[in-house]
Amino acid sequence: MQRQGSIGGSAVIRIRVTGGVLLVAHLAFVAWLTLRPLDVPWVMPANLHPFAGIRADLALGWAEAARRIGEGLALLAPLGVLLPMASGRLTVSPLASLFRTVAAGALMSLGIELLQTGVPGQVVDVDSLLLNTVGVALAHLAVVPAGRAWLRRRSERRQRTAVPQEGLSQGRTPTIPRVGIAP
């Protein structure tokens, strides 16, 4: 039995499936972490002023600010890699890929913030939306272009060294001009 499809097609399927499984697992973890009710005696008011929370974090000192800002950047950062991995495209415009991934990350962060309005103890914070989006963009820029270039080089190397498969087109079928068509 011959394998149908392009050379290396199963690798793309493996990458897509792995990306999809890891994406679902990460989103389940983020939902558990951000949407669970907190038992606290009082809650800070919602932060709807951009960068006010970041300024407040910086006022606490550099160590505490780095921890809090790092948490905001890292929460959805894996989406910057997992979303393109789940799509499985190797040849795509880097700018379009970045835009799609950052837009999806921003929308997911916005969805989390909107869902937090109904969870006791959780507060809406526009700065977390900004930090989550920047985290997605940084992770995408750090990993995806280099990963795609490596996969493209690997695919080209395999295509050059591949043995021609049986069943590929070898040209027109030869005909014998002396033989006529039966009546």
Short mmCIF file of the C-alpha atoms (twelve columns), coordinates in Angstrom:
data_MODEL
# 
_entry.id   MODEL 
# 
loop_
_atom_site.group_PDB 
_atom_site.id 
_atom_site.type_symbol 
_atom_site.label_atom_id 
_atom_site.label_alt_id 
_atom_site.label_comp_id 
_atom_site.label_asym_id 
_atom_site.label_seq_id 
_atom_site.Cartn_x 
_atom_site.Cartn_y 
_atom_site.Cartn_z 
_atom_site.pdbx_PDB_model_num 
ATOM 1   C CA . MET A 1   0.000   0.000  0.000   1 
ATOM 2   C CA . GLN A 2   1.352   3.415  -0.941  1 
ATOM 3   C CA . ARG A 3   1.344   6.425  1.314   1 
ATOM 4   C CA . GLN A 4   -0.751  9.247  -0.101  1 
ATOM 5   C CA . GLY A 5   0.022   12.925 0.339   1 
ATOM 6   C CA . SER A 6   3.180   14.964 0.464   1 
ATOM 7   C CA . ILE A 7   6.498   13.926 1.878   1 
ATOM 8   C CA . GLY A 8   6.620   14.779 5.575   1 
ATOM 9   C CA . GLY A 9   2.856   15.151 5.871   1 
ATOM 10  C CA . SER A 10  2.714   13.103 9.038   1 
ATOM 11  C CA . ALA A 11  5.148   15.504 10.744  1 
ATOM 12  C CA . VAL A 12  2.775   18.409 10.151  1 
ATOM 13  C CA . ILE A 13  -0.106  16.399 11.547  1 
ATOM 14  C CA . ARG A 14  1.935   15.494 14.632  1 
ATOM 15  C CA . ILE A 15  2.837   19.148 15.206  1 
ATOM 16  C CA . ARG A 16  -0.793  20.243 14.827  1 
ATOM 17  C CA . VAL A 17  -2.109  17.572 17.172  1 
ATOM 18  C CA . THR A 18  0.582   18.263 19.756  1 
ATOM 19  C CA . GLY A 19  -0.090  22.008 19.504  1 
ATOM 20  C CA . GLY A 20  -3.830  21.489 19.872  1 
ATOM 21  C CA . VAL A 21  -3.492  19.211 22.902  1 
ATOM 22  C CA . LEU A 22  -1.032  21.564 24.615  1 
ATOM 23  C CA . LEU A 23  -3.252  24.553 23.777  1 
ATOM 24  C CA . VAL A 24  -6.314  22.948 25.374  1 
ATOM 25  C CA . ALA A 25  -4.275  21.935 28.438  1 
ATOM 26  C CA . HIS A 26  -2.855  25.445 28.830  1 
ATOM 27  C CA . LEU A 27  -6.252  27.103 28.457  1 
ATOM 28  C CA . ALA A 28  -7.733  24.720 31.045  1 
ATOM 29  C CA . PHE A 29  -4.927  25.645 33.454  1 
ATOM 30  C CA . VAL A 30  -5.438  29.380 32.821  1 
ATOM 31  C CA . ALA A 31  -9.199  29.030 33.348  1 
ATOM 32  C CA . TRP A 32  -8.636  27.176 36.621  1 
ATOM 33  C CA . LEU A 33  -6.084  29.745 37.803  1 
ATOM 34  C CA . THR A 34  -7.951  32.910 36.871  1 
ATOM 35  C CA . LEU A 35  -11.606 31.974 37.210  1 
ATOM 36  C CA . ARG A 36  -11.698 30.270 40.597  1 
ATOM 37  C CA . PRO A 37  -13.432 32.167 43.406  1 
ATOM 38  C CA . LEU A 38  -11.176 33.661 46.055  1 
ATOM 39  C CA . ASP A 39  -12.169 33.867 49.717  1 
ATOM 40  C CA . VAL A 40  -10.900 37.306 50.682  1 
ATOM 41  C CA . PRO A 41  -12.232 39.790 53.284  1 
ATOM 42  C CA . TRP A 42  -12.150 42.727 50.841  1 
ATOM 43  C CA . VAL A 43  -11.399 43.355 47.207  1 
ATOM 44  C CA . MET A 44  -9.593  46.208 45.486  1 
ATOM 45  C CA . PRO A 45  -11.709 48.214 43.031  1 
ATOM 46  C CA . ALA A 46  -11.468 47.450 39.331  1 
ATOM 47  C CA . ASN A 47  -8.508  49.033 37.534  1 
ATOM 48  C CA . LEU A 48  -9.742  50.644 34.324  1 
ATOM 49  C CA . HIS A 49  -6.860  53.112 33.921  1 
ATOM 50  C CA . PRO A 50  -4.024  51.803 31.709  1 
ATOM 51  C CA . PHE A 51  -0.644  51.495 33.456  1 
ATOM 52  C CA . ALA A 52  -2.028  52.480 36.885  1 
ATOM 53  C CA . GLY A 53  -1.522  48.947 38.198  1 
ATOM 54  C CA . ILE A 54  1.974   48.761 36.729  1 
ATOM 55  C CA . ARG A 55  2.867   52.069 38.423  1 
ATOM 56  C CA . ALA A 56  1.495   50.720 41.707  1 
ATOM 57  C CA . ASP A 57  3.581   47.558 41.282  1 
ATOM 58  C CA . LEU A 58  6.710   49.640 40.643  1 
ATOM 59  C CA . ALA A 59  6.018   51.630 43.827  1 
ATOM 60  C CA . LEU A 60  6.299   48.375 45.829  1 
ATOM 61  C CA . GLY A 61  9.952   47.944 44.872  1 
ATOM 62  C CA . TRP A 62  11.805  46.337 42.004  1 
ATOM 63  C CA . ALA A 63  11.686  42.765 43.255  1 
ATOM 64  C CA . GLU A 64  7.930   42.736 43.854  1 
ATOM 65  C CA . ALA A 65  7.291   44.693 40.640  1 
ATOM 66  C CA . ALA A 66  9.362   42.233 38.600  1 
ATOM 67  C CA . ARG A 67  7.433   39.297 40.092  1 
ATOM 68  C CA . ARG A 68  4.002   40.809 39.441  1 
ATOM 69  C CA . ILE A 69  4.802   42.084 35.958  1 
ATOM 70  C CA . GLY A 70  6.491   38.775 35.114  1 
ATOM 71  C CA . GLU A 71  3.357   36.888 36.200  1 
ATOM 72  C CA . GLY A 72  1.249   39.096 33.946  1 
ATOM 73  C CA . LEU A 73  3.576   38.545 30.996  1 
ATOM 74  C CA . ALA A 74  3.881   34.787 31.533  1 
ATOM 75  C CA . LEU A 75  0.204   33.875 32.028  1 
ATOM 76  C CA . LEU A 76  -0.786  33.727 28.357  1 
ATOM 77  C CA . ALA A 77  2.710   33.793 26.802  1 
ATOM 78  C CA . PRO A 78  2.559   30.109 25.741  1 
ATOM 79  C CA . LEU A 79  -0.289  31.049 23.404  1 
ATOM 80  C CA . GLY A 80  2.277   32.929 21.304  1 
ATOM 81  C CA . VAL A 81  3.806   29.564 20.414  1 
ATOM 82  C CA . LEU A 82  0.856   27.175 20.763  1 
ATOM 83  C CA . LEU A 83  -1.567  29.020 18.457  1 
ATOM 84  C CA . PRO A 84  0.799   28.959 15.425  1 
ATOM 85  C CA . MET A 85  1.777   25.398 16.330  1 
ATOM 86  C CA . ALA A 86  -1.873  24.318 16.267  1 
ATOM 87  C CA . SER A 87  -2.351  25.955 12.862  1 
ATOM 88  C CA . GLY A 88  0.620   24.025 11.443  1 
ATOM 89  C CA . ARG A 89  1.565   26.473 8.675   1 
ATOM 90  C CA . LEU A 90  5.189   26.678 7.608   1 
ATOM 91  C CA . THR A 91  4.978   29.258 4.838   1 
ATOM 92  C CA . VAL A 92  3.139   32.288 6.093   1 
ATOM 93  C CA . SER A 93  3.901   35.984 6.376   1 
ATOM 94  C CA . PRO A 94  5.682   36.598 9.699   1 
ATOM 95  C CA . LEU A 95  3.820   39.872 10.220  1 
ATOM 96  C CA . ALA A 96  0.420   38.311 9.509   1 
ATOM 97  C CA . SER A 97  1.207   35.419 11.840  1 
ATOM 98  C CA . LEU A 98  2.242   37.827 14.597  1 
ATOM 99  C CA . PHE A 99  -0.893  39.933 14.104  1 
ATOM 100 C CA . ARG A 100 -3.226  36.911 14.175  1 
ATOM 101 C CA . THR A 101 -1.558  35.439 17.237  1 
ATOM 102 C CA . VAL A 102 -1.482  38.695 19.196  1 
ATOM 103 C CA . ALA A 103 -5.100  39.451 18.290  1 
ATOM 104 C CA . ALA A 104 -6.196  35.983 19.437  1 
ATOM 105 C CA . GLY A 105 -4.199  36.359 22.664  1 
ATOM 106 C CA . ALA A 106 -5.722  39.784 23.331  1 
ATOM 107 C CA . LEU A 107 -9.231  38.451 22.733  1 
ATOM 108 C CA . MET A 108 -8.635  35.503 25.066  1 
ATOM 109 C CA . SER A 109 -7.283  37.848 27.729  1 
ATOM 110 C CA . LEU A 110 -10.304 40.105 27.279  1 
ATOM 111 C CA . GLY A 111 -12.606 37.101 27.607  1 
ATOM 112 C CA . ILE A 112 -10.904 36.103 30.854  1 
ATOM 113 C CA . GLU A 113 -11.243 39.636 32.217  1 
ATOM 114 C CA . LEU A 114 -14.947 39.735 31.306  1 
ATOM 115 C CA . LEU A 115 -15.564 36.336 32.903  1 
ATOM 116 C CA . GLN A 116 -13.798 37.494 36.067  1 
ATOM 117 C CA . THR A 117 -16.510 40.087 36.646  1 
ATOM 118 C CA . GLY A 118 -18.841 37.307 37.804  1 
ATOM 119 C CA . VAL A 119 -16.306 35.483 39.993  1 
ATOM 120 C CA . PRO A 120 -16.191 36.395 43.709  1 
ATOM 121 C CA . GLY A 121 -12.831 37.816 44.745  1 
ATOM 122 C CA . GLN A 122 -11.582 38.427 41.185  1 
ATOM 123 C CA . VAL A 123 -11.222 41.973 39.894  1 
ATOM 124 C CA . VAL A 124 -10.985 43.368 36.355  1 
ATOM 125 C CA . ASP A 125 -7.577  44.877 35.619  1 
ATOM 126 C CA . VAL A 126 -6.827  46.497 32.270  1 
ATOM 127 C CA . ASP A 127 -3.092  46.206 32.949  1 
ATOM 128 C CA . SER A 128 -3.306  42.423 33.038  1 
ATOM 129 C CA . LEU A 129 -4.923  42.590 29.582  1 
ATOM 130 C CA . LEU A 130 -1.986  44.667 28.327  1 
ATOM 131 C CA . LEU A 131 0.653   42.474 29.996  1 
ATOM 132 C CA . ASN A 132 -0.937  39.256 28.723  1 
ATOM 133 C CA . THR A 133 -0.987  40.612 25.173  1 
ATOM 134 C CA . VAL A 134 2.641   41.752 25.339  1 
ATOM 135 C CA . GLY A 135 3.601   38.330 26.732  1 
ATOM 136 C CA . VAL A 136 1.951   36.587 23.767  1 
ATOM 137 C CA . ALA A 137 3.768   38.896 21.328  1 
ATOM 138 C CA . LEU A 138 7.169   38.391 22.988  1 
ATOM 139 C CA . ALA A 139 6.834   34.601 23.050  1 
ATOM 140 C CA . HIS A 140 5.758   34.567 19.401  1 
ATOM 141 C CA . LEU A 141 8.675   36.766 18.313  1 
ATOM 142 C CA . ALA A 142 11.190  34.753 20.338  1 
ATOM 143 C CA . VAL A 143 10.220  31.265 19.131  1 
ATOM 144 C CA . VAL A 144 7.970   31.050 16.076  1 
ATOM 145 C CA . PRO A 145 10.053  32.629 13.264  1 
ATOM 146 C CA . ALA A 146 13.143  30.601 14.204  1 
ATOM 147 C CA . GLY A 147 11.087  27.416 14.604  1 
ATOM 148 C CA . ARG A 148 9.400   27.822 11.234  1 
ATOM 149 C CA . ALA A 149 12.720  28.512 9.510   1 
ATOM 150 C CA . TRP A 150 14.220  25.374 11.087  1 
ATOM 151 C CA . LEU A 151 11.218  23.261 10.009  1 
ATOM 152 C CA . ARG A 152 11.357  24.667 6.453   1 
ATOM 153 C CA . ARG A 153 15.085  23.870 6.144   1 
ATOM 154 C CA . ARG A 154 14.458  20.381 7.509   1 
ATOM 155 C CA . SER A 155 11.597  19.830 5.054   1 
ATOM 156 C CA . GLU A 156 13.682  21.045 2.089   1 
ATOM 157 C CA . ARG A 157 16.574  18.778 3.116   1 
ATOM 158 C CA . ARG A 158 14.264  15.772 3.251   1 
ATOM 159 C CA . GLN A 159 12.734  16.593 -0.130  1 
ATOM 160 C CA . ARG A 160 16.177  16.796 -1.751  1 
ATOM 161 C CA . THR A 161 17.272  13.457 -0.353  1 
ATOM 162 C CA . ALA A 162 13.942  11.678 -0.827  1 
ATOM 163 C CA . VAL A 163 13.798  8.661  -3.117  1 
ATOM 164 C CA . PRO A 164 11.169  9.066  -5.857  1 
ATOM 165 C CA . GLN A 165 8.038   7.243  -4.796  1 
ATOM 166 C CA . GLU A 166 6.300   4.708  -6.943  1 
ATOM 167 C CA . GLY A 167 3.095   6.004  -8.463  1 
ATOM 168 C CA . LEU A 168 4.297   9.523  -9.190  1 
ATOM 169 C CA . SER A 169 3.570   10.846 -12.661 1 
ATOM 170 C CA . GLN A 170 6.209   9.821  -15.202 1 
ATOM 171 C CA . GLY A 171 4.820   11.559 -18.248 1 
ATOM 172 C CA . ARG A 172 2.372   10.591 -21.017 1 
ATOM 173 C CA . THR A 173 1.536   6.971  -21.601 1 
ATOM 174 C CA . PRO A 174 3.236   5.817  -24.811 1 
ATOM 175 C CA . THR A 175 0.989   4.775  -27.705 1 
ATOM 176 C CA . ILE A 176 1.665   2.597  -30.737 1 
ATOM 177 C CA . PRO A 177 0.573   4.488  -33.883 1 
ATOM 178 C CA . ARG A 178 0.144   1.341  -36.063 1 
ATOM 179 C CA . VAL A 179 -2.623  -0.130 -33.984 1 
ATOM 180 C CA . GLY A 180 -6.047  1.125  -34.898 1 
ATOM 181 C CA . ILE A 181 -9.164  1.305  -32.792 1 
ATOM 182 C CA . ALA A 182 -11.220 -1.870 -32.675 1 
ATOM 183 C CA . PRO A 183 -14.609 -1.787 -34.483 1 
# 
